[in-house]
Each structure stands twice: as C-alpha cells, then as structure tokens.
C-alpha cells in the first residue's frame, strides 16, 4: 500500500478542501491510522480549516502541531537563512516522523495565498518529489473555457513531471457544463461541478468574521448558508418585498421594527425565511424587544461597526468547509462520490484491504456499500428536525432515495427554517394520500381475523408508522426507519402485523454491530426477545449470521453460556446446547461453537484451552446470548469498557427491513441506520 499522497492545487480558490474531504472519506474506509499534513499554511493565527475538518470529522489522533509544519512567514525565514533546500529538508523530516506513527499521510499543499504564489507550484512539486509522494492535481474550472482548463492542466502536469513527480490523477473542480468533455483515462481526469453552497458563508462564520455577539438563535440555524444581503434602511413595508430565503438583514441596531418584522417573516409560511439579522452601530435591543425576536429561532447578531462598514466587510469573505457545516460536507462528499471513480482511484493509490476494521472504517464502508446499489427508504417522522437534517445529508451523499411522511406544509416550513434542501425527496401526507384507501383495504384483509373492519383500517393506516409499513409491504419502498419521535413498540408493531417474519423464522430479533478498535462483532439478541426457547435461539443465531454477512463480517457463531462444551449442566445451559444442535442441523455450513463462555469465544488462548480444536473458539465474530438480560448487559458493558461503538439495534427476521431509532438519536445515528437498512434491503433482494 502507498503510505503517502500529495494533493496540490494549481492556483488559489480551486476548492482543494472539498477534494481533500473526498479523499479522506475514501482513505477512511481502508486506513486504520490516518494523518493529514499541511507543509505551509497562512499566518492568520487560527487552526488550519483542513486539519480541523479532518481531526473533527474523522476523529484523528493527530495534535495540531504535528499536522502543520510552517506558516508562510516562518517558511520565508527558513528559506532566507538556508535556501529552499532547508525548508524542503525540514518538511521531509516532519513527514518522516508522521509516517512512523501513521499508516497513511495525506499531504495537502499550499493555498497559493502567500507572498509569492507564482513560485508555489514549484515548491509543491519539489516537496512531493522529495517526499516520494504521488500527486493528485487540482485546478479550477471557474470562469475558464474548456480550452483554458486543458492548457492549465497540461502546464501543471509538465511542471510536476519536470520535478520528477508521478501524477495519479487530475481533478477539475468548480466546473461548468462546458467542462464535461475533459474526462480521460491516463492519468484520469475527473470533473466536479461548481457548488456555490461551498463558498457561501454560514451564519456562524458571519458571527466570527464580524467579531459579533450572538443575542439569540443557535444550533442548526447558525450553520445555515447566507445567500445574499439586505441593507435595512427603509420602512418595513418597503423591506419585506425585498426579502428572500437565506437573506441576511443588516440594519442599524435601533431599527428594532425591521428586526421584529423580519423575525415574523421567518415563522410565516407565506413569506421567505431569512438566514439571520445583524444589528449594527453597537446598539443592543432591550429585553422586551429580544423577547419578540427569540420565537423565530433566527440568529440575531450585534456588531459595533456601522451598516456600510459591515456590508463592506462581508463582501470580500467566502465560506470555508468546516466539520460543523453538515450541508457543505454532505454536498462535497456527494459530488466527489458521484463524479470520481473512487475504485479506480483507490487502485491507483494502491490501497489494499486492511487486516483490521476500525469504527471509522466500518462507517465509511457502510456508506459506500449503501451507495453502490441505492435503495428507497421511508422515514415516517418527516416533521422531526433531526430527520430533516439527516435527509439532506443522505440525499447529498447519495446513500439512499428517501420518502418523508407528514404534512407537506409543516415539512416545507421546517425545512426552510433549517435551511435544508429537500429537492429530490418525495413527501407523502398519509392523511391526504390516494394510497390511504388502497392500504386500508389491504390492511383490513390482513387483519380481518382480528376483527379489523375497513373503517377501522382507514383510521389505522393514517398513522405515519402504519402508512410507512404499508409502503414497505406494497413494495413502494425497500425499507423503513423510525423511532426518533416514537416508541419502539410504535415502530415494530406494524411490522409484525403487516410485513411479518421470513418463512423459516419464528420471531423478530435484534443484533448490535459492535465496532471495537480493530474489528466488528455481531451481538444478538440484545433488545427484543426476553427469554427465547431453544428453537427461537437457533433462529436468532441464524439471523445474526446472515446480518453479519450483510455487513461484511465473516460469521463465526458462538452460542454464549456460563459453561463451555460439556462441562456444565442445568436448564439454561441445556437450552443453549439444544439451540446449538438445531443451528448445526439447519445450517451445517456455519462455523459454530456452543455452549461456550464469552472469554473462550473471543480470546484465542482461552478458547484453545477450553475448547481445543474448535476453529470458532477464540475467534468468534457472532455472539448469541441466551436471553435478553445477558445480551443487553453484555453489549452495554463492552460498549463502555472497550470504548466500542454500538450500531443498532438492527432488526432481523422480517421479510423486509424495518429499523428502530432511539428517541435520543443524533443525525449521525439516523444516517447510519438508514445506510444499514439500505444494505439489508440489498441483501434481501439478493
């Protein structure tokens, strides 16, 4: 495997950060210990955005001083005292130390914003050559003809090759329709579209850039992009017609009438939703006025400068790609995945399949697996804020096609308030959908033995959980994810009534994907079945093995008990012994051990001592617990003691996938659960 890659742009504002993010996502799926490195950064005294993005999003164990070698000024001093060779030597030594501690180092070149940008391409080429790093070249298509881009591409490659660099590929970023014909194979050229959202300032960046004070509004509202500015210098009736979605009002702090009017627009479905309000000249409204602004949720910022100066400051600023800007991150990753042949690039970097799987690698592989064969997933809780934020990320990244359930107007209003883009997402209101009558007829037929009449069924399928389940049953969608605002019973009961279990499975159970520091294990059942009998335990084991296969884990099944082999007896261990026999009879192809104690299942030395000759002992990847008490306690103990990430519960045994969220779930949890459901749907289709 290559241990290093050098990413360099050809000019400023090429969108190098977005490309770096795409590369980090690609590398995260295959590299256990990953580092990002900047040889020279600007002298702004702030943490480097690319380094901070990598450290935050990918939880890199990488101190800031290790990730950056020099600022422009310190690099200039070094060159002045010892020539360019001294700078290059210092960078090479710095990277050599990183390579001793990390499996792969992504070097991200200079920003071409230093005192001598004309010589920076030569500097980056020299650094790449002396590091022995293959180069990925980035240039901008913004404002250039296709011929001009082709010329710049060739000139850049010539410079790189003259310095002895190997060019792996070229990415033309910020491209328009006229650049689509630039793609080629050797070395490949990939063309990424211009995404204005990446250059837009977020409200949080406005606060920082203006050194402002946030008076009200926080959370997702601060990460909304600012699309345009409006100077508040007229009466409210003149200003309101000029208001647009995403617009930032900049007005004198004593014009509280404008601020209150614009805040009212934010909660009106008839008016555009602004991004926020900046109050200038250092005037802070009194508490009564602030109380009028707070219900809108709009960020309100106070600054000391006057309105003209504030607008002038904002004019020259562009936004940056930061870890907390979920919309930008999702858009950048989606564009990279859609327009770069990541498998070809992976081969050119010579990434090999790793021997270990970290939680980060598992998450990256999960998303890639879901994208490879996109499925349609319904989210019944379409009016929930976290669901909307996750929907935007999932859509931008191309993880799944999504259907939201709920009142269209409510969803649209909340999406506008959050600044989320729901284009391409299907929205269905169960209470008004023409499918409701069809689903009611089907549900009444399915539940007639329980006394359900067509009239009762019509009311029942108006519920979002039942309507979503009927969409799955009818094949309109491939799976369902719910539970962010509903109980587990509300999610599972419709599935048990309508979708039902697979023909050879007697019950629905659950599994957790336990992401340990170097591997992924499957634990079952830890969430659903309180005390399974032997036949049910066998079902759980077989389903858990199939869950493991779906997520790339080679199943080696351990039937866990307090006794190993034939050393113990009693009702509980006899149940596990009987279940083990049933699994062996039904699935003789599965590597199997049981009854077996937990330590003998996962520790090779203990396994060899307690169950010699059994290939599963000490190497189990699927651990099946005798009851819910044992399973739930064990998964939580391992989660805490081993700093494991528990993904799930994943429901198993249903004809089509339905998964339950915790009501305390995060946006990231929703994204992962949708990806899991999509992968289950792929497996079911096969």
XYZ file of C-alpha atoms in Angstrom:
686
model
C 0.000 0.000 0.000
C 1.189 3.527 -0.743
C 1.833 5.352 2.513
C 1.564 8.909 1.265
C -0.292 11.083 -1.251
C 0.308 14.733 -2.114
C -2.702 16.872 -3.027
C -1.820 20.152 -4.701
C -3.835 22.843 -6.418
C -2.577 24.989 -9.266
C -3.976 28.294 -8.028
C -5.968 29.831 -5.156
C -9.659 29.046 -4.615
C -9.602 25.787 -6.504
C -11.823 24.050 -3.946
C -8.934 21.963 -2.644
C -10.638 21.500 0.743
C -13.613 19.708 -0.836
C -11.272 17.382 -2.725
C -9.274 16.739 0.450
C -12.525 15.813 2.222
C -13.441 13.371 -0.544
C -10.004 11.770 -0.357
C -10.185 11.488 3.426
C -13.536 9.720 3.103
C -12.063 7.304 0.574
C -8.996 6.657 2.732
C -11.023 6.256 5.929
C -12.594 3.071 4.575
C -9.197 1.367 4.202
C -6.721 3.028 6.537
C -6.621 2.375 10.258
C -4.267 5.174 11.348
C -4.662 8.171 9.078
C -2.933 11.568 9.232
C -3.414 14.798 7.292
C -0.483 17.198 6.905
C -0.049 20.792 5.704
C 3.536 21.853 4.841
C 2.825 25.612 4.809
C -0.312 27.483 5.951
C -1.343 31.168 6.145
C -0.320 33.406 9.066
C -3.834 34.031 10.381
C -3.168 32.568 13.828
C -6.189 30.256 13.618
C -6.231 26.440 13.381
C -5.974 25.323 9.771
C -9.515 24.572 8.482
C -8.494 21.464 6.525
C -6.670 19.996 9.515
C -9.535 20.817 11.865
C -12.073 19.334 9.453
C -10.071 16.100 9.263
C -9.424 15.922 13.007
C -13.058 16.550 13.905
C -14.884 14.518 11.286
C -12.547 11.509 11.306
C -11.551 11.607 14.993
C -7.881 11.628 14.066
C -5.462 11.205 16.936
C -3.355 13.988 15.491
C -2.206 17.020 17.529
C -2.378 20.325 15.642
C 1.439 20.941 15.838
C 2.075 17.565 14.209
C -0.280 18.358 11.320
C 1.311 21.688 10.272
C 4.992 22.365 9.602
C 5.257 26.101 8.824
C 3.358 29.312 8.279
C 4.218 31.444 5.238
C 6.307 33.799 7.361
C 8.244 31.065 9.185
C 8.832 29.282 5.860
C 10.153 32.531 4.355
C 12.545 32.980 7.277
C 13.832 29.430 6.839
C 14.348 29.932 3.099
C 16.115 33.239 3.718
C 18.517 31.667 6.201
C 19.237 28.412 4.417
C 17.591 28.405 0.993
C 14.642 26.332 -0.277
C 16.585 23.146 0.435
C 16.419 23.796 4.149
C 12.621 24.173 4.052
C 12.218 21.016 1.989
C 14.524 19.083 4.306
C 12.551 20.211 7.368
C 9.240 19.172 5.773
C 10.627 15.761 4.779
C 11.833 15.190 8.343
C 8.441 16.223 9.718
C 6.586 13.802 7.426
C 9.067 11.009 8.223
C 8.097 11.307 11.878
C 4.416 11.115 10.945
C 4.978 8.016 8.828
C 6.478 6.251 11.840
C 3.167 6.652 13.704
C 0.533 6.526 10.953
C -0.330 4.083 8.179
C -1.047 6.813 5.622
C -0.306 10.541 5.358
C -2.378 12.802 3.119
C -0.270 15.901 2.405
C -2.367 18.902 1.358
C -0.266 21.536 -0.421
C -0.192 25.292 -0.048
C -3.118 27.645 -0.641
C -1.390 29.930 -3.201
C -2.175 32.911 -0.983
C 1.361 33.591 0.269
C 3.725 36.417 -0.666
C 4.964 34.555 -3.783
C 2.073 32.492 -5.196
C 3.808 32.296 -8.601
C 6.521 30.016 -7.173
C 4.210 27.855 -5.043
C 3.572 25.247 -7.733
C 7.323 24.645 -7.978
C 7.512 24.433 -4.184
C 4.690 21.875 -4.001
C 6.275 19.855 -6.801
C 9.647 19.882 -5.006
C 8.037 18.803 -1.752
C 6.095 15.962 -3.403
C 9.186 14.737 -5.240
C 11.340 14.760 -2.109
C 8.633 13.013 -0.100
C 8.343 10.337 -2.794
C 4.625 11.029 -2.887
C 2.417 10.541 -5.956
C 0.446 13.689 -6.758
C -3.242 14.391 -7.207
C -3.551 17.670 -9.103
C -6.490 20.065 -8.570
C -7.371 23.042 -10.733
C -10.383 25.283 -11.032
C -12.725 25.478 -13.999
C -14.454 28.569 -12.620
C -14.506 31.350 -15.234
C -12.407 29.349 -17.720
C -13.189 27.894 -21.095
C -12.609 24.202 -21.702
C -9.521 25.065 -23.782
C -8.121 27.234 -20.995
C -8.609 24.442 -18.469
C -6.923 21.938 -20.786
C -3.953 24.274 -21.209
C -3.638 24.822 -17.447
C -3.906 21.080 -16.838
C -1.082 20.305 -19.283
C 1.138 23.082 -17.991
C 0.645 21.927 -14.424
C 1.419 18.323 -15.283
C 4.547 19.433 -17.146
C 5.838 21.285 -14.089
C 5.092 18.316 -11.832
C 6.780 15.823 -14.141
C 9.819 18.058 -14.623
C 10.326 17.811 -10.893
C 10.058 14.026 -11.056
C 6.530 13.697 -9.687
C 4.114 10.908 -10.590
C 0.663 12.346 -11.378
C -2.015 9.890 -10.240
C -4.998 11.895 -11.442
C -6.317 15.399 -12.033
C -9.498 16.848 -10.608
C -11.057 19.825 -12.363
C -13.116 21.427 -9.623
C -15.739 24.185 -9.722
C -16.541 23.130 -13.290
C -19.446 24.074 -15.526
C -21.297 22.149 -18.264
C -18.658 23.214 -20.805
C -16.024 21.157 -18.974
C -17.736 17.749 -19.053
C -15.708 16.553 -22.056
C -12.390 16.895 -20.226
C -12.527 13.447 -18.619
C -9.877 10.964 -19.778
C -8.233 7.753 -18.585
C -4.445 8.030 -18.331
C -3.889 9.595 -15.904
C -7.604 10.040 -15.277
C -9.252 13.460 -15.191
C -12.350 13.867 -13.040
C -14.675 16.859 -13.293
C -16.525 18.115 -10.207
C -19.382 20.618 -10.592
C -19.249 24.104 -9.123
C -21.237 24.070 -5.866
C -21.964 27.651 -4.727
C -23.004 26.359 -1.314
C -19.357 25.513 -0.541
C -18.258 29.135 -0.881
C -21.239 30.604 0.964
C -20.739 31.991 4.456
C -22.664 30.307 7.239
C -24.265 32.465 9.898
C -21.683 31.149 12.383
C -18.894 32.329 10.072
C -20.574 35.748 9.879
C -20.525 35.975 13.675
C -16.810 35.124 13.750
C -15.832 37.353 10.807
C -17.599 40.407 12.245
C -16.474 39.675 15.814
C -20.160 39.873 16.640
C -22.173 38.983 19.725
C -24.904 36.390 19.303
C -28.008 37.727 21.034
C -30.357 34.859 20.200
C -30.633 31.797 17.946
C -28.325 28.779 17.974
C -27.998 25.159 16.848
C -28.672 24.304 13.198
C -29.730 27.888 12.439
C -26.103 29.005 12.843
C -24.996 26.566 10.147
C -27.393 27.919 7.558
C -25.710 29.409 4.488
C -26.176 33.098 3.733
C -27.284 33.505 0.118
C -27.455 37.313 -0.051
C -27.521 40.520 1.997
C -30.149 43.206 2.514
C -29.369 46.626 3.937
C -32.185 47.641 6.262
C -32.503 51.350 5.556
C -36.183 51.749 4.653
C -39.580 51.208 6.206
C -40.702 47.641 6.937
C -43.316 47.683 4.169
C -40.509 48.510 1.720
C -38.075 45.918 3.096
C -40.395 42.892 3.274
C -40.999 42.632 -0.523
C -37.213 42.560 -0.996
C -36.740 39.681 1.431
C -35.582 36.291 0.050
C -34.888 32.870 1.509
C -31.397 32.758 3.013
C -31.012 36.551 3.030
C -29.162 38.254 5.890
C -30.664 41.546 7.086
C -28.010 44.101 8.068
C -29.599 47.039 9.829
C -28.908 49.678 12.435
C -29.476 48.296 15.924
C -32.059 50.930 16.749
C -34.318 49.789 13.863
C -35.983 47.155 16.023
C -39.112 47.475 13.868
C -37.240 45.947 10.914
C -35.742 43.180 13.052
C -39.117 42.199 14.526
C -40.787 42.291 11.114
C -38.129 40.083 9.521
C -38.286 37.696 12.501
C -42.047 37.431 11.995
C -41.433 36.562 8.331
C -39.343 33.596 9.463
C -42.366 31.931 11.074
C -44.847 32.797 8.339
C -45.426 30.153 5.649
C -46.384 32.949 3.248
C -43.069 34.837 3.425
C -39.423 33.953 2.664
C -37.263 32.729 5.535
C -34.179 34.877 6.120
C -30.864 33.476 7.393
C -30.484 35.931 10.261
C -30.283 39.531 11.440
C -27.199 41.691 12.032
C -27.759 44.770 14.199
C -25.058 47.406 13.717
C -23.606 50.507 15.481
C -23.270 48.620 18.770
C -26.904 49.058 19.748
C -28.366 46.073 21.625
C -32.178 45.849 21.889
C -33.777 45.771 25.338
C -35.079 42.509 26.826
C -38.658 43.128 25.709
C -37.538 43.578 22.103
C -35.327 40.487 22.272
C -38.311 38.530 23.582
C -40.117 39.402 20.344
C -37.185 38.115 18.257
C -36.454 34.832 20.048
C -39.545 32.777 18.994
C -38.445 32.938 15.358
C -35.258 30.992 16.121
C -33.369 33.363 13.810
C -29.805 34.168 14.821
C -29.599 37.831 15.892
C -26.077 39.287 15.922
C -24.898 42.602 17.338
C -21.784 44.300 15.899
C -20.023 47.570 16.715
C -19.413 48.746 13.130
C -21.931 50.756 11.126
C -24.110 49.217 8.432
C -21.968 50.313 5.469
C -18.730 49.051 7.040
C -20.374 45.760 7.998
C -21.640 45.118 4.465
C -18.216 46.041 3.059
C -16.577 43.515 5.406
C -18.963 40.776 4.289
C -18.460 41.453 0.571
C -14.909 40.142 0.470
C -15.497 36.985 2.511
C -16.074 33.417 1.364
C -17.135 30.493 3.483
C -14.954 27.545 4.362
C -15.645 23.845 4.576
C -15.900 23.056 8.276
C -16.870 19.933 10.179
C -19.914 21.586 11.755
C -21.367 22.641 8.388
C -23.271 19.442 7.678
C -24.834 20.728 4.461
C -21.472 21.695 2.935
C -19.824 18.448 3.997
C -22.646 16.362 2.562
C -22.642 18.330 -0.702
C -18.873 17.997 -1.109
C -18.846 14.270 -0.342
C -21.797 13.659 -2.650
C -20.155 15.473 -5.562
C -16.872 13.599 -5.042
C -18.586 10.213 -4.885
C -20.769 10.966 -7.922
C -18.025 12.278 -10.222
C -14.839 10.472 -9.170
C -14.315 6.794 -9.965
C -13.258 6.026 -6.414
C -12.495 2.365 -7.128
C -10.067 3.284 -9.913
C -8.509 5.984 -7.752
C -8.204 3.545 -4.853
C -6.312 1.144 -7.103
C -4.028 3.923 -8.379
C -3.206 4.889 -4.804
C -2.642 1.149 -4.297
C -4.801 0.870 -1.211
C -5.049 -2.711 -0.035
C -7.786 -4.343 2.012
C -6.853 -3.881 5.677
C -6.493 -6.683 8.210
C -8.352 -4.684 10.853
C -11.596 -2.740 10.756
C -11.924 0.341 12.976
C -15.282 2.006 13.736
C -14.451 4.802 11.308
C -13.559 2.324 8.583
C -16.768 0.384 9.205
C -18.879 3.554 8.926
C -17.159 4.587 5.682
C -17.567 1.097 4.200
C -21.225 1.050 5.260
C -21.968 4.298 3.422
C -20.070 3.106 0.333
C -21.969 -0.207 0.382
C -25.325 1.580 0.555
C -24.381 3.948 -2.296
C -23.285 1.092 -4.561
C -26.850 -0.205 -5.034
C -29.146 2.620 -3.959
C -32.407 1.700 -2.251
C -35.516 3.674 -1.277
C -36.173 4.124 2.436
C -39.227 5.721 4.074
C -38.833 7.964 7.133
C -42.276 8.304 8.765
C -41.194 11.127 11.102
C -40.771 13.678 8.330
C -41.706 16.626 10.551
C -38.856 15.915 13.005
C -35.894 18.314 12.819
C -33.175 15.635 13.087
C -34.859 13.608 10.350
C -34.821 16.620 8.014
C -31.142 17.318 8.671
C -30.277 13.655 8.119
C -32.412 13.571 4.963
C -30.401 16.389 3.422
C -27.106 14.670 4.242
C -28.279 11.282 2.974
C -29.586 12.827 -0.247
C -26.485 14.885 -0.956
C -24.255 11.876 -0.330
C -26.416 9.594 -2.466
C -26.817 7.000 0.289
C -30.481 6.283 -0.441
C -33.584 7.654 -2.106
C -35.860 8.889 0.656
C -39.585 9.264 1.247
C -40.757 11.525 4.081
C -44.185 11.207 5.678
C -46.078 14.116 7.202
C -47.901 17.340 6.464
C -46.298 18.899 3.381
C -46.684 22.465 4.625
C -45.206 21.668 8.034
C -42.258 19.832 6.488
C -41.640 22.630 3.978
C -41.792 25.291 6.701
C -39.382 23.430 8.988
C -37.013 22.715 6.098
C -36.980 26.396 5.192
C -36.306 27.404 8.791
C -33.418 24.937 8.969
C -32.125 25.906 5.537
C -32.244 22.266 4.441
C -32.507 21.280 0.786
C -35.173 18.622 0.196
C -35.090 18.705 -3.592
C -35.485 15.217 -4.996
C -37.133 13.933 -1.804
C -40.644 12.523 -2.116
C -43.072 13.771 0.541
C -46.361 11.980 1.259
C -49.080 13.108 3.639
C -50.739 9.855 4.826
C -53.974 11.647 5.705
C -54.409 13.007 2.184
C -52.664 10.419 0.025
C -54.746 8.431 -2.506
C -52.770 5.397 -1.303
C -54.589 5.525 2.028
C -57.733 3.832 0.710
C -55.711 1.135 -1.049
C -53.644 0.490 2.088
C -56.768 0.404 4.256
C -58.289 -2.316 2.062
C -55.082 -4.372 2.222
C -54.683 -3.914 5.972
C -58.297 -4.880 6.635
C -57.778 -8.109 4.672
C -54.555 -8.883 6.548
C -56.124 -8.268 9.963
C -59.673 -9.481 9.360
C -59.021 -12.430 11.693
C -58.505 -9.847 14.444
C -61.828 -8.170 13.729
C -60.422 -5.178 11.857
C -63.062 -3.588 9.623
C -62.369 -1.415 6.550
C -63.448 1.657 8.542
C -61.040 0.831 11.366
C -58.279 0.109 8.862
C -58.757 3.505 7.207
C -58.122 5.233 10.533
C -55.179 2.984 11.404
C -53.226 3.455 8.171
C -53.478 7.230 8.560
C -50.854 6.826 11.294
C -47.370 7.506 9.893
C -45.845 4.279 11.262
C -48.598 2.122 9.764
C -48.577 4.057 6.483
C -44.804 3.702 6.210
C -45.055 -0.010 6.947
C -47.702 -0.381 4.240
C -45.360 1.362 1.771
C -42.755 -1.292 2.581
C -45.298 -4.114 2.325
C -46.541 -2.851 -1.057
C -43.014 -2.628 -2.459
C -43.267 1.144 -2.902
C -40.100 1.435 -0.789
C -37.394 -1.028 0.256
C -37.314 -0.367 3.988
C -38.331 1.888 6.872
C -36.506 3.719 9.670
C -38.471 5.229 12.550
C -38.285 5.820 16.293
C -36.752 9.306 16.622
C -40.098 10.543 17.953
C -41.982 7.272 18.536
C -41.601 4.313 20.863
C -40.037 1.039 19.792
C -43.457 -0.621 20.019
C -44.935 2.004 17.674
C -42.247 1.140 15.129
C -42.200 -2.649 15.467
C -45.878 -3.492 15.990
C -46.994 -2.525 12.447
C -44.106 -4.522 11.000
C -45.110 -7.624 12.967
C -48.718 -7.250 11.848
C -48.082 -6.484 8.176
C -44.596 -7.415 6.953
C -44.212 -10.430 9.223
C -41.263 -12.769 9.531
C -39.412 -14.766 6.914
C -40.918 -18.221 6.166
C -38.285 -20.147 8.134
C -38.013 -17.680 11.048
C -40.325 -17.813 14.055
C -39.693 -14.340 15.509
C -38.209 -10.892 15.049
C -34.987 -10.318 16.970
C -32.205 -7.780 17.034
C -28.468 -7.502 16.627
C -25.914 -4.864 17.512
C -22.878 -4.256 15.345
C -20.176 -3.765 17.963
C -17.375 -1.673 16.458
C -14.308 -2.414 18.569
C -10.972 -0.644 17.983
C -9.782 -3.247 15.449
C -12.786 -5.373 14.463
C -16.572 -5.583 14.235
C -18.562 -8.187 16.158
C -22.279 -9.005 15.974
C -24.167 -9.373 19.288
C -27.688 -10.890 19.381
C -30.307 -10.604 20.821
C -29.800 -7.538 22.988
C -33.038 -5.595 22.525
C -36.173 -7.558 21.604
C -36.737 -11.176 22.783
C -36.713 -11.516 26.603
C -36.290 -15.288 27.034
C -36.155 -17.314 23.788
C -36.586 -21.069 23.843
C -34.056 -23.330 22.094
C -35.772 -23.129 18.681
C -36.086 -19.364 18.912
C -32.457 -19.053 19.999
C -31.452 -21.060 16.927
C -33.471 -18.656 14.749
C -31.707 -15.705 16.369
C -28.301 -17.271 15.719
C -29.008 -17.970 12.046
C -30.431 -14.491 11.509
C -27.422 -12.937 13.263
C -25.075 -14.865 10.982
C -26.942 -13.505 7.957
C -26.785 -9.992 9.426
C -23.011 -10.426 9.736
C -22.737 -11.432 6.085
C -24.779 -8.405 5.012
C -22.267 -6.095 6.676
C -19.082 -7.774 5.529
C -18.371 -9.734 8.716
C -17.422 -13.387 8.166
C -19.766 -15.284 10.508
C -18.195 -17.495 13.152
C -21.009 -18.160 15.561
C -20.593 -18.585 19.314
C -23.609 -19.698 21.377
C -22.723 -17.998 24.649
C -23.431 -19.585 28.010
C -21.949 -19.750 31.532
C -20.415 -23.110 30.605
C -18.140 -24.271 27.773
C -18.649 -27.572 25.972
C -19.964 -30.349 28.180
C -18.531 -29.039 31.445
C -21.804 -27.785 32.866
C -25.452 -28.715 33.139
C -28.723 -27.082 34.065
C -31.793 -25.657 32.375
C -30.081 -22.579 30.950
C -27.003 -24.301 29.522
C -29.120 -27.197 28.236
C -31.200 -24.665 26.276
C -28.063 -23.283 24.651
C -26.788 -26.794 23.912
C -30.096 -27.705 22.234
C -30.092 -24.463 20.235
C -26.537 -25.164 19.065
C -27.619 -28.582 17.787
C -30.523 -27.014 15.893
C -28.251 -24.448 14.255
C -25.786 -27.182 13.239
C -28.636 -29.199 11.763
C -30.218 -26.326 9.841
C -27.003 -24.582 8.765
C -24.142 -27.113 8.673
C -22.119 -24.583 6.640
C -21.820 -22.140 9.560
C -18.684 -22.290 11.720
C -20.199 -22.876 15.174
C -19.264 -23.319 18.816
C -21.552 -23.795 21.798
C -22.199 -23.738 24.565
C -19.180 -21.514 25.110
C -18.220 -18.860 27.644
C -17.618 -15.327 26.427
C -13.888 -15.330 27.165
C -13.416 -18.642 25.346
C -15.320 -17.240 22.376
C -13.179 -14.113 21.883
C -9.762 -14.862 23.422
C -7.654 -17.313 21.321
C -5.624 -18.548 24.286
C -8.679 -19.204 26.458
C -10.549 -20.707 23.525
C -7.727 -23.135 22.747
C -7.596 -24.213 26.383
C -11.321 -24.635 26.974
C -12.470 -25.913 23.562
C -9.353 -27.260 21.809
C -9.642 -27.954 18.101
C -12.754 -25.803 17.547
C -11.970 -23.129 14.909
C -14.544 -20.698 16.324
C -13.205 -20.774 19.892
C -11.248 -17.564 20.442
C -12.203 -16.203 17.020
C -15.969 -15.710 17.224
C -17.481 -12.827 15.270
C -21.162 -13.511 16.030
C -22.044 -13.894 19.716
C -25.542 -15.165 20.518
C -26.686 -14.681 24.109
C -29.117 -16.993 25.902
C -31.562 -14.250 26.932
C -32.197 -10.512 26.770
C -30.846 -9.873 30.257
C -27.446 -11.349 29.339
C -27.318 -9.798 25.885
C -28.293 -6.265 26.872
C -25.986 -6.244 29.903
C -23.042 -7.598 27.920
C -23.338 -5.202 24.979
C -23.513 -2.200 27.317
C -20.587 -3.461 29.385
C -18.443 -3.995 26.289
C -19.552 -0.652 24.863
C -18.325 1.185 27.958
C -15.331 -0.902 28.962
C -13.838 -1.290 25.483
C -14.858 2.152 24.132
C -16.815 0.330 21.432
C -19.387 1.964 19.172
C -22.650 0.013 19.244
C -24.564 0.390 15.980
C -28.146 -0.751 16.241
C -30.337 -2.379 17.207
C -30.705 -3.875 13.744
C -33.985 -5.768 13.481
C -33.671 -9.179 11.848
C -36.059 -11.878 10.730
C -38.554 -9.624 8.898
C -39.392 -10.171 5.251
C -38.341 -6.579 4.564
C -36.146 -4.320 6.687
C -37.600 -2.037 9.345
C -35.282 -0.476 11.929
C -35.864 1.398 15.139
C -34.095 4.577 16.275
C -33.562 5.721 19.823
C -35.574 8.806 20.714
C -32.264 10.358 21.752
C -30.636 9.601 18.387
C -28.330 12.063 16.656
C -28.298 12.990 12.976
C -25.280 10.695 12.540
C -27.248 7.806 14.117
C -30.061 8.353 11.615
C -27.624 8.425 8.697
C -26.020 5.153 9.800
C -29.367 3.446 10.442
C -30.688 4.403 7.009
C -27.482 3.036 5.464
C -27.879 -0.191 7.466
C -31.485 -0.528 6.301
C -30.442 0.034 2.688
C -27.768 -2.680 2.967
C -30.319 -5.067 4.491
C -32.623 -4.326 1.564
C -29.807 -5.121 -0.859
C -29.209 -8.418 0.913
C -32.919 -9.242 0.846
C -33.105 -8.554 -2.881
C -30.217 -10.927 -3.486
